Amino acid sequence: MGTINVDVVTPDGPVYEGSADMVVAKSNRGELGILPGHIPMVAPLAISAVRLKNGTNTEYLAVSGGFLEVRPDKVTILAQAAERPENIDVDRANKAKQRAEALLNSTNNSEKVDKARAELALNRAINRINVKR
Ligand code: ATP
């Protein structure tokens, strides 16, 4: 059935370049399993783990939102940020998680915008912690 090329690019540069039997990614509408020959499409990416399957091996990448572009022979992920597990600093993610939780738990309700941002920061931190595991 062949493989599909995979590029993961961020504003800081490429994070992954390779191929996979199957790419599993989470769009805002749900999970997508992409095999070679998939119809072309573009979808927004959730803060989530992207799974790159090769045989029985699965690699995980933490992506912090962005876009997924699918062509029959290639998947391109344009992410705001993306990390391979080996590059994830868990202490940093735990600190980001604690900061976000503190903001969300604070009784100051006048900062609605900050709370929405804190929610996203919390999701990014939890996603990184999960991918590192
Ligand atoms: P922090 O508050 O710790 O900066 P953040 O979620 O606000 O976390 P981002 O704005 O998503 O950080 O990312 C900024 C840059 O830092 C990106 O290049 C991202 O890959 C990197 N980065 C963020 N958190 C981590 C982490 N825990 N380990 C490794 N790289 C990280």
Short mmCIF file of C-alpha atoms and ligand atoms in Angstrom, two decimals:
data_model
loop_
_atom_site.label_atom_id
_atom_site.label_comp_id
_atom_site.label_asym_id
_atom_site.label_seq_id
_atom_site.Cartn_x
_atom_site.Cartn_y
_atom_site.Cartn_z
CA MET A 1 0.00 0.00 0.00
CA GLY A 2 3.06 2.27 0.17
CA THR A 3 3.84 5.21 2.37
CA ILE A 4 2.96 8.85 2.52
CA ASN A 5 5.52 11.65 2.91
CA VAL A 6 5.18 13.76 6.01
CA ASP A 7 6.47 17.29 6.61
CA VAL A 8 5.92 19.11 9.88
CA VAL A 9 6.86 22.77 9.67
CA THR A 10 6.71 25.56 12.25
CA PRO A 11 7.67 29.25 12.15
CA ASP A 12 10.97 28.17 13.77
CA GLY A 13 11.69 25.67 11.01
CA PRO A 14 11.06 22.03 10.10
CA VAL A 15 10.39 19.63 12.98
CA TYR A 16 9.88 16.41 11.06
CA GLU A 17 10.52 15.15 7.56
CA GLY A 18 9.89 11.52 6.77
CA SER A 19 7.29 9.04 5.68
CA ALA A 20 4.65 6.91 7.31
CA ASP A 21 2.22 4.09 6.51
CA MET A 22 -0.46 6.14 8.18
CA VAL A 23 -0.78 9.54 9.82
CA VAL A 24 -3.32 10.07 12.57
CA ALA A 25 -4.12 13.69 13.38
CA LYS A 26 -6.86 15.49 15.24
CA SER A 27 -8.73 18.24 13.46
CA ASN A 28 -11.22 20.43 15.27
CA ARG A 29 -13.95 18.12 13.89
CA GLY A 30 -12.42 14.85 15.06
CA GLU A 31 -9.66 12.36 14.43
CA LEU A 32 -8.39 11.68 10.90
CA GLY A 33 -6.53 8.57 9.79
CA ILE A 34 -4.65 9.38 6.59
CA LEU A 35 -3.38 6.65 4.29
CA PRO A 36 -1.47 7.03 1.00
CA GLY A 37 -3.85 8.06 -1.80
CA HIS A 38 -6.08 10.15 0.46
CA ILE A 39 -8.16 12.77 -1.32
CA PRO A 40 -6.73 16.31 -1.09
CA MET A 41 -8.01 18.35 1.83
CA VAL A 42 -7.13 21.05 4.30
CA ALA A 43 -8.23 20.99 7.93
CA PRO A 44 -7.47 22.97 11.08
CA LEU A 45 -5.42 21.04 13.62
CA ALA A 46 -6.31 20.81 17.29
CA ILE A 47 -3.74 21.05 20.10
CA SER A 48 -3.02 17.34 20.04
CA ALA A 49 -0.63 14.50 19.35
CA VAL A 50 0.08 13.56 15.73
CA ARG A 51 0.81 9.86 15.34
CA LEU A 52 3.10 8.61 12.58
CA LYS A 53 2.70 4.87 12.10
CA ASN A 54 5.31 2.72 10.40
CA GLY A 55 4.61 -0.98 10.73
CA THR A 56 4.27 -1.69 14.43
CA ASN A 57 6.20 1.48 15.32
CA THR A 58 4.37 4.71 16.23
CA GLU A 59 6.09 8.07 16.62
CA TYR A 60 4.32 10.90 18.43
CA LEU A 61 4.62 14.63 17.88
CA ALA A 62 3.05 17.32 20.04
CA VAL A 63 1.40 19.98 17.86
CA SER A 64 0.00 23.24 19.20
CA GLY A 65 -2.64 23.92 16.57
CA GLY A 66 -2.22 24.91 12.96
CA PHE A 67 -3.23 23.37 9.65
CA LEU A 68 -3.07 20.01 8.00
CA GLU A 69 -2.80 19.80 4.22
CA VAL A 70 -3.33 16.40 2.65
CA ARG A 71 -2.37 15.42 -0.88
CA PRO A 72 -2.44 11.81 -2.13
CA ASP A 73 1.33 11.39 -1.62
CA LYS A 74 2.01 13.93 1.11
CA VAL A 75 0.82 15.30 4.43
CA THR A 76 2.03 18.76 5.39
CA ILE A 77 1.46 20.02 8.90
CA LEU A 78 1.90 23.74 9.44
CA ALA A 79 1.92 24.13 13.20
CA GLN A 80 2.29 27.13 15.49
CA ALA A 81 4.65 24.92 17.50
CA ALA A 82 5.54 21.24 17.30
CA GLU A 83 7.91 19.07 19.29
CA ARG A 84 9.25 15.55 19.12
CA PRO A 85 9.11 13.80 22.52
CA GLU A 86 12.91 13.98 22.94
CA ASN A 87 12.76 17.78 22.63
CA ILE A 88 10.00 18.28 25.17
CA ASP A 89 11.08 19.82 28.46
CA VAL A 90 8.63 18.34 30.98
CA ASP A 91 9.65 20.74 33.78
CA ARG A 92 8.84 23.66 31.51
CA ALA A 93 5.49 22.09 30.54
CA ASN A 94 4.65 21.43 34.20
CA LYS A 95 5.43 25.05 35.07
CA ALA A 96 3.29 26.28 32.16
CA LYS A 97 0.49 23.97 33.38
CA GLN A 98 0.73 25.33 36.93
CA ARG A 99 0.70 28.95 35.72
CA ALA A 100 -2.36 28.28 33.56
CA GLU A 101 -4.19 26.45 36.35
CA ALA A 102 -3.46 29.27 38.80
CA LEU A 103 -4.93 31.80 36.37
CA LEU A 104 -7.99 29.63 35.71
CA ASN A 105 -8.57 29.09 39.43
CA SER A 106 -8.17 32.74 40.35
CA THR A 107 -11.37 34.46 41.45
CA ASN A 108 -10.68 37.47 39.27
CA ASN A 109 -13.33 37.14 36.57
CA SER A 110 -12.53 40.46 34.91
CA GLU A 111 -9.86 38.81 32.78
CA LYS A 112 -11.98 36.71 30.44
CA VAL A 113 -9.52 37.00 27.59
CA ASP A 114 -6.65 35.90 29.80
CA LYS A 115 -8.70 32.89 30.92
CA ALA A 116 -9.32 31.82 27.34
CA ARG A 117 -5.58 32.12 26.72
CA ALA A 118 -4.84 30.23 29.92
CA GLU A 119 -7.14 27.43 28.73
CA LEU A 120 -5.11 27.11 25.53
CA ALA A 121 -1.81 27.28 27.44
CA LEU A 122 -3.10 24.53 29.75
CA ASN A 123 -4.03 22.36 26.75
CA ARG A 124 -0.59 22.86 25.19
CA ALA A 125 1.15 21.95 28.44
CA ILE A 126 -0.99 18.82 29.03
CA ASN A 127 -0.48 17.74 25.41
CA ARG A 128 3.32 18.06 25.77
CA ILE A 129 3.31 16.11 29.02
CA ASN A 130 1.22 13.34 27.41
CA VAL A 131 3.40 13.14 24.30
CA LYS A 132 6.55 12.92 26.41
CA ARG A 133 4.96 9.92 28.18
P1 ATP B 1 5.75 28.34 27.73
O1 ATP B 1 4.81 29.13 28.60
O2 ATP B 1 6.54 27.34 28.49
O3 ATP B 1 6.57 29.19 26.79
P2 ATP B 1 3.88 27.88 25.60
O4 ATP B 1 2.86 26.82 25.41
O5 ATP B 1 3.37 29.26 25.79
O6 ATP B 1 4.81 27.41 26.80
P3 ATP B 1 4.54 28.10 22.84
O7 ATP B 1 4.24 29.54 22.61
O8 ATP B 1 3.53 27.08 22.39
O9 ATP B 1 4.89 27.86 24.38
O10 ATP B 1 5.93 27.72 22.16
C1 ATP B 1 7.01 28.63 22.05
C2 ATP B 1 8.24 27.84 21.63
O11 ATP B 1 8.71 27.07 22.74
C3 ATP B 1 7.99 26.83 20.53
O12 ATP B 1 9.15 26.76 19.72
C4 ATP B 1 7.78 25.52 21.25
O13 ATP B 1 8.15 24.41 20.44
C5 ATP B 1 8.69 25.68 22.45
N1 ATP B 1 8.21 24.99 23.66
C6 ATP B 1 7.18 25.38 24.46
N2 ATP B 1 7.07 24.58 25.52
C7 ATP B 1 8.02 23.65 25.39
C8 ATP B 1 8.42 22.52 26.17
N3 ATP B 1 7.78 22.18 27.31
N4 ATP B 1 9.47 21.77 25.75
C9 ATP B 1 10.11 22.11 24.62
N5 ATP B 1 9.79 23.15 23.82
C10 ATP B 1 8.76 23.92 24.20
#
